[in-house]
mmCIF file with all atom_site columns, C-alpha atoms in Angstrom:
data_model
loop_
_atom_site.group_PDB
_atom_site.id
_atom_site.type_symbol
_atom_site.label_atom_id
_atom_site.label_alt_id
_atom_site.label_comp_id
_atom_site.label_asym_id
_atom_site.label_entity_id
_atom_site.label_seq_id
_atom_site.pdbx_PDB_ins_code
_atom_site.Cartn_x
_atom_site.Cartn_y
_atom_site.Cartn_z
_atom_site.occupancy
_atom_site.B_iso_or_equiv
_atom_site.pdbx_formal_charge
_atom_site.auth_seq_id
_atom_site.auth_comp_id
_atom_site.auth_asym_id
_atom_site.auth_atom_id
_atom_site.pdbx_PDB_model_num
ATOM 1   C CA . MET A 1 1   ? 90.000  63.617 96.066  1.00 0.00 ? 28  MET A CA 1
ATOM 2   C CA . SER A 1 2   ? 91.765  65.044 98.357  1.00 0.00 ? 29  SER A CA 1
ATOM 3   C CA . HIS A 1 3   ? 91.965  68.800 99.144  1.00 0.00 ? 30  HIS A CA 1
ATOM 4   C CA . SER A 1 4   ? 95.326  71.213 99.991  1.00 0.00 ? 31  SER A CA 1
ATOM 5   C CA . THR A 1 5   ? 96.188  71.639 103.871 1.00 0.00 ? 32  THR A CA 1
ATOM 6   C CA . ILE A 1 6   ? 95.283  75.726 103.634 1.00 0.00 ? 33  ILE A CA 1
ATOM 7   C CA . LEU A 1 7   ? 96.179  78.166 106.120 1.00 0.00 ? 34  LEU A CA 1
ATOM 8   C CA . GLY A 1 8   ? 94.384  78.317 108.902 1.00 0.00 ? 35  GLY A CA 1
ATOM 9   C CA . VAL A 1 9   ? 92.653  80.537 111.784 1.00 0.00 ? 36  VAL A CA 1
ATOM 10  C CA . GLY A 1 10  ? 95.251  82.911 113.813 1.00 0.00 ? 37  GLY A CA 1
ATOM 11  C CA . THR A 1 11  ? 98.156  82.672 110.948 1.00 0.00 ? 38  THR A CA 1
ATOM 12  C CA . LYS A 1 12  ? 99.750  85.834 109.865 1.00 0.00 ? 39  LYS A CA 1
ATOM 13  C CA . ALA A 1 13  ? 98.811  85.828 105.947 1.00 0.00 ? 40  ALA A CA 1
ATOM 14  C CA . PRO A 1 14  ? 100.789 86.162 103.462 1.00 0.00 ? 41  PRO A CA 1
ATOM 15  C CA . ASP A 1 15  ? 102.660 89.357 101.899 1.00 0.00 ? 42  ASP A CA 1
ATOM 16  C CA . PHE A 1 16  ? 101.828 88.514 98.071  1.00 0.00 ? 43  PHE A CA 1
ATOM 17  C CA . THR A 1 17  ? 102.016 91.438 95.329  1.00 0.00 ? 44  THR A CA 1
ATOM 18  C CA . LEU A 1 18  ? 99.537  90.123 92.038  1.00 0.00 ? 45  LEU A CA 1
ATOM 19  C CA . HIS A 1 19  ? 98.655  91.534 88.919  1.00 0.00 ? 46  HIS A CA 1
ATOM 20  C CA . ALA A 1 20  ? 95.033  92.862 88.995  1.00 0.00 ? 47  ALA A CA 1
ATOM 21  C CA . THR A 1 21  ? 95.945  94.563 85.283  1.00 0.00 ? 48  THR A CA 1
ATOM 22  C CA . PRO A 1 22  ? 98.830  94.324 82.572  1.00 0.00 ? 49  PRO A CA 1
ATOM 23  C CA . ASP A 1 23  ? 99.843  98.029 84.319  1.00 0.00 ? 50  ASP A CA 1
ATOM 24  C CA . GLN A 1 24  ? 98.308  98.294 87.916  1.00 0.00 ? 51  GLN A CA 1
ATOM 25  C CA . SER A 1 25  ? 99.158  95.587 91.173  1.00 0.00 ? 52  SER A CA 1
ATOM 26  C CA . ILE A 1 26  ? 98.164  95.062 94.355  1.00 0.00 ? 53  ILE A CA 1
ATOM 27  C CA . SER A 1 27  ? 99.830  93.874 97.211  1.00 0.00 ? 54  SER A CA 1
ATOM 28  C CA . LEU A 1 28  ? 98.065  92.950 100.468 1.00 0.00 ? 55  LEU A CA 1
ATOM 29  C CA . SER A 1 29  ? 100.260 94.946 102.603 1.00 0.00 ? 56  SER A CA 1
ATOM 30  C CA . ASP A 1 30  ? 98.902  97.913 101.070 1.00 0.00 ? 57  ASP A CA 1
ATOM 31  C CA . LEU A 1 31  ? 95.414  96.758 102.498 1.00 0.00 ? 58  LEU A CA 1
ATOM 32  C CA . LYS A 1 32  ? 96.970  96.803 105.566 1.00 0.00 ? 59  LYS A CA 1
ATOM 33  C CA . GLY A 1 33  ? 93.785  98.119 108.546 1.00 0.00 ? 60  GLY A CA 1
ATOM 34  C CA . ARG A 1 34  ? 90.477  96.799 106.764 1.00 0.00 ? 61  ARG A CA 1
ATOM 35  C CA . PRO A 1 35  ? 89.688  92.987 106.302 1.00 0.00 ? 62  PRO A CA 1
ATOM 36  C CA . VAL A 1 36  ? 90.284  91.409 102.992 1.00 0.00 ? 63  VAL A CA 1
ATOM 37  C CA . VAL A 1 37  ? 88.584  88.021 101.777 1.00 0.00 ? 64  VAL A CA 1
ATOM 38  C CA . LEU A 1 38  ? 90.902  86.619 99.857  1.00 0.00 ? 65  LEU A CA 1
ATOM 39  C CA . ALA A 1 39  ? 88.709  83.994 96.893  1.00 0.00 ? 66  ALA A CA 1
ATOM 40  C CA . PHE A 1 40  ? 90.901  81.392 95.099  1.00 0.00 ? 67  PHE A CA 1
ATOM 41  C CA . TYR A 1 41  ? 89.437  79.709 92.450  1.00 0.00 ? 68  TYR A CA 1
ATOM 42  C CA . PRO A 1 42  ? 90.843  77.301 89.986  1.00 0.00 ? 69  PRO A CA 1
ATOM 43  C CA . ALA A 1 43  ? 90.424  79.255 86.639  1.00 0.00 ? 70  ALA A CA 1
ATOM 44  C CA . ASP A 1 44  ? 88.253  81.932 84.583  1.00 0.00 ? 71  ASP A CA 1
ATOM 45  C CA . TRP A 1 45  ? 85.235  80.352 82.115  1.00 0.00 ? 72  TRP A CA 1
ATOM 46  C CA . SER A 1 46  ? 84.755  77.719 84.299  1.00 0.00 ? 73  SER A CA 1
ATOM 47  C CA . ALA A 1 47  ? 80.627  77.695 85.176  1.00 0.00 ? 74  ALA A CA 1
ATOM 48  C CA . VAL A 1 48  ? 81.340  77.101 89.334  1.00 0.00 ? 75  VAL A CA 1
ATOM 49  C CA . CYS A 1 49  ? 83.910  79.924 89.491  1.00 0.00 ? 76  CYS A CA 1
ATOM 50  C CA . SER A 1 50  ? 81.801  81.832 86.716  1.00 0.00 ? 77  SER A CA 1
ATOM 51  C CA . ASP A 1 51  ? 78.452  81.469 89.275  1.00 0.00 ? 78  ASP A CA 1
ATOM 52  C CA . GLN A 1 52  ? 80.863  81.951 92.155  1.00 0.00 ? 79  GLN A CA 1
ATOM 53  C CA . MET A 1 53  ? 82.532  85.307 91.107  1.00 0.00 ? 80  MET A CA 1
ATOM 54  C CA . ALA A 1 54  ? 78.906  85.974 89.984  1.00 0.00 ? 81  ALA A CA 1
ATOM 55  C CA . LEU A 1 55  ? 77.813  85.948 93.637  1.00 0.00 ? 82  LEU A CA 1
ATOM 56  C CA . TYR A 1 56  ? 80.865  87.945 94.952  1.00 0.00 ? 83  TYR A CA 1
ATOM 57  C CA . ASN A 1 57  ? 79.438  90.374 92.852  1.00 0.00 ? 84  ASN A CA 1
ATOM 58  C CA . GLU A 1 58  ? 76.453  90.820 93.627  1.00 0.00 ? 85  GLU A CA 1
ATOM 59  C CA . ILE A 1 59  ? 77.088  91.022 97.556  1.00 0.00 ? 86  ILE A CA 1
ATOM 60  C CA . LEU A 1 60  ? 79.832  93.618 97.084  1.00 0.00 ? 87  LEU A CA 1
ATOM 61  C CA . PRO A 1 61  ? 77.665  96.058 99.104  1.00 0.00 ? 88  PRO A CA 1
ATOM 62  C CA . GLU A 1 62  ? 78.007  93.316 102.019 1.00 0.00 ? 89  GLU A CA 1
ATOM 63  C CA . PHE A 1 63  ? 81.489  93.223 101.984 1.00 0.00 ? 90  PHE A CA 1
ATOM 64  C CA . GLU A 1 64  ? 82.087  97.111 101.885 1.00 0.00 ? 91  GLU A CA 1
ATOM 65  C CA . LYS A 1 65  ? 79.181  97.214 105.051 1.00 0.00 ? 92  LYS A CA 1
ATOM 66  C CA . HIS A 1 66  ? 82.161  95.628 106.720 1.00 0.00 ? 93  HIS A CA 1
ATOM 67  C CA . HIS A 1 67  ? 84.945  97.705 104.580 1.00 0.00 ? 94  HIS A CA 1
ATOM 68  C CA . ALA A 1 68  ? 86.193  94.667 103.405 1.00 0.00 ? 95  ALA A CA 1
ATOM 69  C CA . GLU A 1 69  ? 88.157  94.232 99.965  1.00 0.00 ? 96  GLU A CA 1
ATOM 70  C CA . LEU A 1 70  ? 87.367  91.257 98.440  1.00 0.00 ? 97  LEU A CA 1
ATOM 71  C CA . LEU A 1 71  ? 90.343  89.814 95.803  1.00 0.00 ? 98  LEU A CA 1
ATOM 72  C CA . GLY A 1 72  ? 90.218  86.803 93.592  1.00 0.00 ? 99  GLY A CA 1
ATOM 73  C CA . ILE A 1 73  ? 92.554  85.092 92.682  1.00 0.00 ? 100 ILE A CA 1
ATOM 74  C CA . SER A 1 74  ? 93.192  82.289 89.940  1.00 0.00 ? 101 SER A CA 1
ATOM 75  C CA . VAL A 1 75  ? 96.135  81.502 87.901  1.00 0.00 ? 102 VAL A CA 1
ATOM 76  C CA . ASP A 1 76  ? 94.963  82.788 84.483  1.00 0.00 ? 103 ASP A CA 1
ATOM 77  C CA . GLY A 1 77  ? 96.864  85.908 83.210  1.00 0.00 ? 104 GLY A CA 1
ATOM 78  C CA . VAL A 1 78  ? 95.824  89.353 83.327  1.00 0.00 ? 105 VAL A CA 1
ATOM 79  C CA . TRP A 1 79  ? 93.837  89.135 79.894  1.00 0.00 ? 106 TRP A CA 1
ATOM 80  C CA . CYS A 1 80  ? 91.656  86.205 80.557  1.00 0.00 ? 107 CYS A CA 1
ATOM 81  C CA . HIS A 1 81  ? 91.338  87.841 83.851  1.00 0.00 ? 108 HIS A CA 1
ATOM 82  C CA . SER A 1 82  ? 90.504  91.091 82.011  1.00 0.00 ? 109 SER A CA 1
ATOM 83  C CA . ALA A 1 83  ? 87.749  89.309 79.290  1.00 0.00 ? 110 ALA A CA 1
ATOM 84  C CA . PHE A 1 84  ? 86.325  87.258 82.366  1.00 0.00 ? 111 PHE A CA 1
ATOM 85  C CA . ALA A 1 85  ? 85.343  90.218 84.035  1.00 0.00 ? 112 ALA A CA 1
ATOM 86  C CA . LYS A 1 86  ? 84.099  92.558 81.481  1.00 0.00 ? 113 LYS A CA 1
ATOM 87  C CA . SER A 1 87  ? 82.016  89.458 80.481  1.00 0.00 ? 114 SER A CA 1
ATOM 88  C CA . ARG A 1 88  ? 80.585  89.684 83.771  1.00 0.00 ? 115 ARG A CA 1
ATOM 89  C CA . GLN A 1 89  ? 80.629  92.667 84.442  1.00 0.00 ? 116 GLN A CA 1
ATOM 90  C CA . LEU A 1 90  ? 82.458  91.940 88.101  1.00 0.00 ? 117 LEU A CA 1
ATOM 91  C CA . HIS A 1 91  ? 83.600  94.949 89.987  1.00 0.00 ? 118 HIS A CA 1
ATOM 92  C CA . PHE A 1 92  ? 86.379  93.505 92.201  1.00 0.00 ? 119 PHE A CA 1
ATOM 93  C CA . PRO A 1 93  ? 89.706  92.863 91.690  1.00 0.00 ? 120 PRO A CA 1
ATOM 94  C CA . LEU A 1 94  ? 90.976  89.554 89.951  1.00 0.00 ? 121 LEU A CA 1
ATOM 95  C CA . LEU A 1 95  ? 94.350  88.399 90.371  1.00 0.00 ? 122 LEU A CA 1
ATOM 96  C CA . ALA A 1 96  ? 96.494  86.607 87.889  1.00 0.00 ? 123 ALA A CA 1
ATOM 97  C CA . ASP A 1 97  ? 98.906  84.232 90.088  1.00 0.00 ? 124 ASP A CA 1
ATOM 98  C CA . PHE A 1 98  ? 100.004 83.352 86.831  1.00 0.00 ? 125 PHE A CA 1
ATOM 99  C CA . GLU A 1 99  ? 103.948 84.064 87.120  1.00 0.00 ? 126 GLU A CA 1
ATOM 100 C CA . PRO A 1 100 ? 105.172 82.005 88.465  1.00 0.00 ? 127 PRO A CA 1
ATOM 101 C CA . LYS A 1 101 ? 102.330 80.114 88.086  1.00 0.00 ? 128 LYS A CA 1
ATOM 102 C CA . GLY A 1 102 ? 100.481 79.520 91.312  1.00 0.00 ? 129 GLY A CA 1
ATOM 103 C CA . ALA A 1 103 ? 102.766 81.279 93.948  1.00 0.00 ? 130 ALA A CA 1
ATOM 104 C CA . VAL A 1 104 ? 100.781 82.637 95.624  1.00 0.00 ? 131 VAL A CA 1
ATOM 105 C CA . ALA A 1 105 ? 97.704  79.955 95.943  1.00 0.00 ? 132 ALA A CA 1
ATOM 106 C CA . LYS A 1 106 ? 101.809 77.730 97.124  1.00 0.00 ? 133 LYS A CA 1
ATOM 107 C CA . LEU A 1 107 ? 102.092 80.292 100.284 1.00 0.00 ? 134 LEU A CA 1
ATOM 108 C CA . TYR A 1 108 ? 98.775  79.656 101.408 1.00 0.00 ? 135 TYR A CA 1
ATOM 109 C CA . GLY A 1 109 ? 98.184  75.830 100.636 1.00 0.00 ? 136 GLY A CA 1
ATOM 110 C CA . ALA A 1 110 ? 95.522  76.094 97.899  1.00 0.00 ? 137 ALA A CA 1
ATOM 111 C CA . TYR A 1 111 ? 97.922  75.358 94.958  1.00 0.00 ? 138 TYR A CA 1
ATOM 112 C CA . ARG A 1 112 ? 96.259  71.359 93.469  1.00 0.00 ? 139 ARG A CA 1
ATOM 113 C CA . PRO A 1 113 ? 98.830  69.241 91.919  1.00 0.00 ? 140 PRO A CA 1
ATOM 114 C CA . GLU A 1 114 ? 96.944  69.543 88.832  1.00 0.00 ? 141 GLU A CA 1
ATOM 115 C CA . GLY A 1 115 ? 98.138  73.255 88.218  1.00 0.00 ? 142 GLY A CA 1
ATOM 116 C CA . VAL A 1 116 ? 94.976  74.994 89.410  1.00 0.00 ? 143 VAL A CA 1
ATOM 117 C CA . ALA A 1 117 ? 94.292  77.408 92.934  1.00 0.00 ? 144 ALA A CA 1
ATOM 118 C CA . GLU A 1 118 ? 91.528  75.218 95.543  1.00 0.00 ? 145 GLU A CA 1
ATOM 119 C CA . ARG A 1 119 ? 88.388  76.892 95.625  1.00 0.00 ? 146 ARG A CA 1
ATOM 120 C CA . ALA A 1 120 ? 89.927  78.470 98.926  1.00 0.00 ? 147 ALA A CA 1
ATOM 121 C CA . LEU A 1 121 ? 88.296  81.678 100.848 1.00 0.00 ? 148 LEU A CA 1
ATOM 122 C CA . PHE A 1 122 ? 90.564  83.489 103.595 1.00 0.00 ? 149 PHE A CA 1
ATOM 123 C CA . VAL A 1 123 ? 89.569  85.924 105.216 1.00 0.00 ? 150 VAL A CA 1
ATOM 124 C CA . ILE A 1 124 ? 92.117  88.111 107.169 1.00 0.00 ? 151 ILE A CA 1
ATOM 125 C CA . ASP A 1 125 ? 91.076  90.681 109.827 1.00 0.00 ? 152 ASP A CA 1
ATOM 126 C CA . LYS A 1 126 ? 93.103  94.729 109.939 1.00 0.00 ? 153 LYS A CA 1
ATOM 127 C CA . ASP A 1 127 ? 96.204  93.462 111.171 1.00 0.00 ? 154 ASP A CA 1
ATOM 128 C CA . GLY A 1 128 ? 97.069  90.426 108.829 1.00 0.00 ? 155 GLY A CA 1
ATOM 129 C CA . ILE A 1 129 ? 95.532  87.880 110.645 1.00 0.00 ? 156 ILE A CA 1
ATOM 130 C CA . ILE A 1 130 ? 93.744  85.246 108.799 1.00 0.00 ? 157 ILE A CA 1
ATOM 131 C CA . ARG A 1 131 ? 90.745  84.666 111.023 1.00 0.00 ? 158 ARG A CA 1
ATOM 132 C CA . TRP A 1 132 ? 88.919  82.331 108.997 1.00 0.00 ? 159 TRP A CA 1
ATOM 133 C CA . SER A 1 133 ? 88.999  79.752 105.784 1.00 0.00 ? 160 SER A CA 1
ATOM 134 C CA . TYR A 1 134 ? 88.051  77.808 103.865 1.00 0.00 ? 161 TYR A CA 1
ATOM 135 C CA . CYS A 1 135 ? 88.499  75.220 101.303 1.00 0.00 ? 162 CYS A CA 1
ATOM 136 C CA . SER A 1 136 ? 85.202  73.874 99.111  1.00 0.00 ? 163 SER A CA 1
ATOM 137 C CA . PRO A 1 137 ? 84.912  70.342 97.219  1.00 0.00 ? 164 PRO A CA 1
ATOM 138 C CA . VAL A 1 138 ? 86.444  72.218 93.203  1.00 0.00 ? 165 VAL A CA 1
ATOM 139 C CA . ALA A 1 139 ? 83.420  71.765 91.898  1.00 0.00 ? 166 ALA A CA 1
ATOM 140 C CA . VAL A 1 140 ? 80.880  73.279 94.726  1.00 0.00 ? 167 VAL A CA 1
ATOM 141 C CA . ASN A 1 141 ? 80.345  77.002 95.037  1.00 0.00 ? 168 ASN A CA 1
ATOM 142 C CA . PRO A 1 142 ? 80.754  77.750 98.639  1.00 0.00 ? 169 PRO A CA 1
ATOM 143 C CA . GLY A 1 143 ? 78.716  80.571 99.040  1.00 0.00 ? 170 GLY A CA 1
ATOM 144 C CA . ALA A 1 144 ? 79.227  83.348 100.893 1.00 0.00 ? 171 ALA A CA 1
ATOM 145 C CA . ASP A 1 145 ? 77.579  82.898 104.150 1.00 0.00 ? 172 ASP A CA 1
ATOM 146 C CA . GLY A 1 146 ? 80.805  81.694 105.582 1.00 0.00 ? 173 GLY A CA 1
ATOM 147 C CA . ILE A 1 147 ? 82.301  85.158 104.457 1.00 0.00 ? 174 ILE A CA 1
ATOM 148 C CA . LEU A 1 148 ? 79.953  87.133 106.065 1.00 0.00 ? 175 LEU A CA 1
ATOM 149 C CA . THR A 1 149 ? 80.158  85.663 109.676 1.00 0.00 ? 176 THR A CA 1
ATOM 150 C CA . ALA A 1 150 ? 83.346  86.118 109.281 1.00 0.00 ? 177 ALA A CA 1
ATOM 151 C CA . LEU A 1 151 ? 82.975  89.406 108.919 1.00 0.00 ? 178 LEU A CA 1
ATOM 152 C CA . GLU A 1 152 ? 80.757  89.962 110.836 1.00 0.00 ? 179 GLU A CA 1
ATOM 153 C CA . ALA A 1 153 ? 82.770  88.356 113.975 1.00 0.00 ? 180 ALA A CA 1
ATOM 154 C CA . LEU A 1 154 ? 85.722  90.599 113.072 1.00 0.00 ? 181 LEU A CA 1
ATOM 155 C CA . GLU A 1 155 ? 83.540  93.298 114.187 1.00 0.00 ? 182 GLU A CA 1
ATOM 156 C CA . GLN A 1 156 ? 83.172  92.186 117.972 1.00 0.00 ? 183 GLN A CA 1
#
């Protein structure tokens, strides 16, 4: 099994605008000035994705301590995200990289040939530079330790 080659440390994070709800979009550039965590994941409702997003939801206060914005991104549509977030009681935006399918995942090198996003994580600093990135095997929940360590490093 091979992984995509995701964007690395020191790369300017490509800007994007994706729908969080049918009538609300979020642009990465809107969040400039604060750290951003991008969590690409393959699909709503899969067991590993559900566990990963539930973990991040549980530790949202840790992200907030670092004034970081967490954004989940998959190729699922906004209605799928809405039902998933409601079912799992998620309190952070899930962005729909739906049409054109996987366009943002492709920008970050995090698109799999089978048509879903990699399980890829990026920590972006307040200036829009990627300071940490990690691509986990698709069947493995990467947890949050790497994200939190990267966020702590931004403050030093």
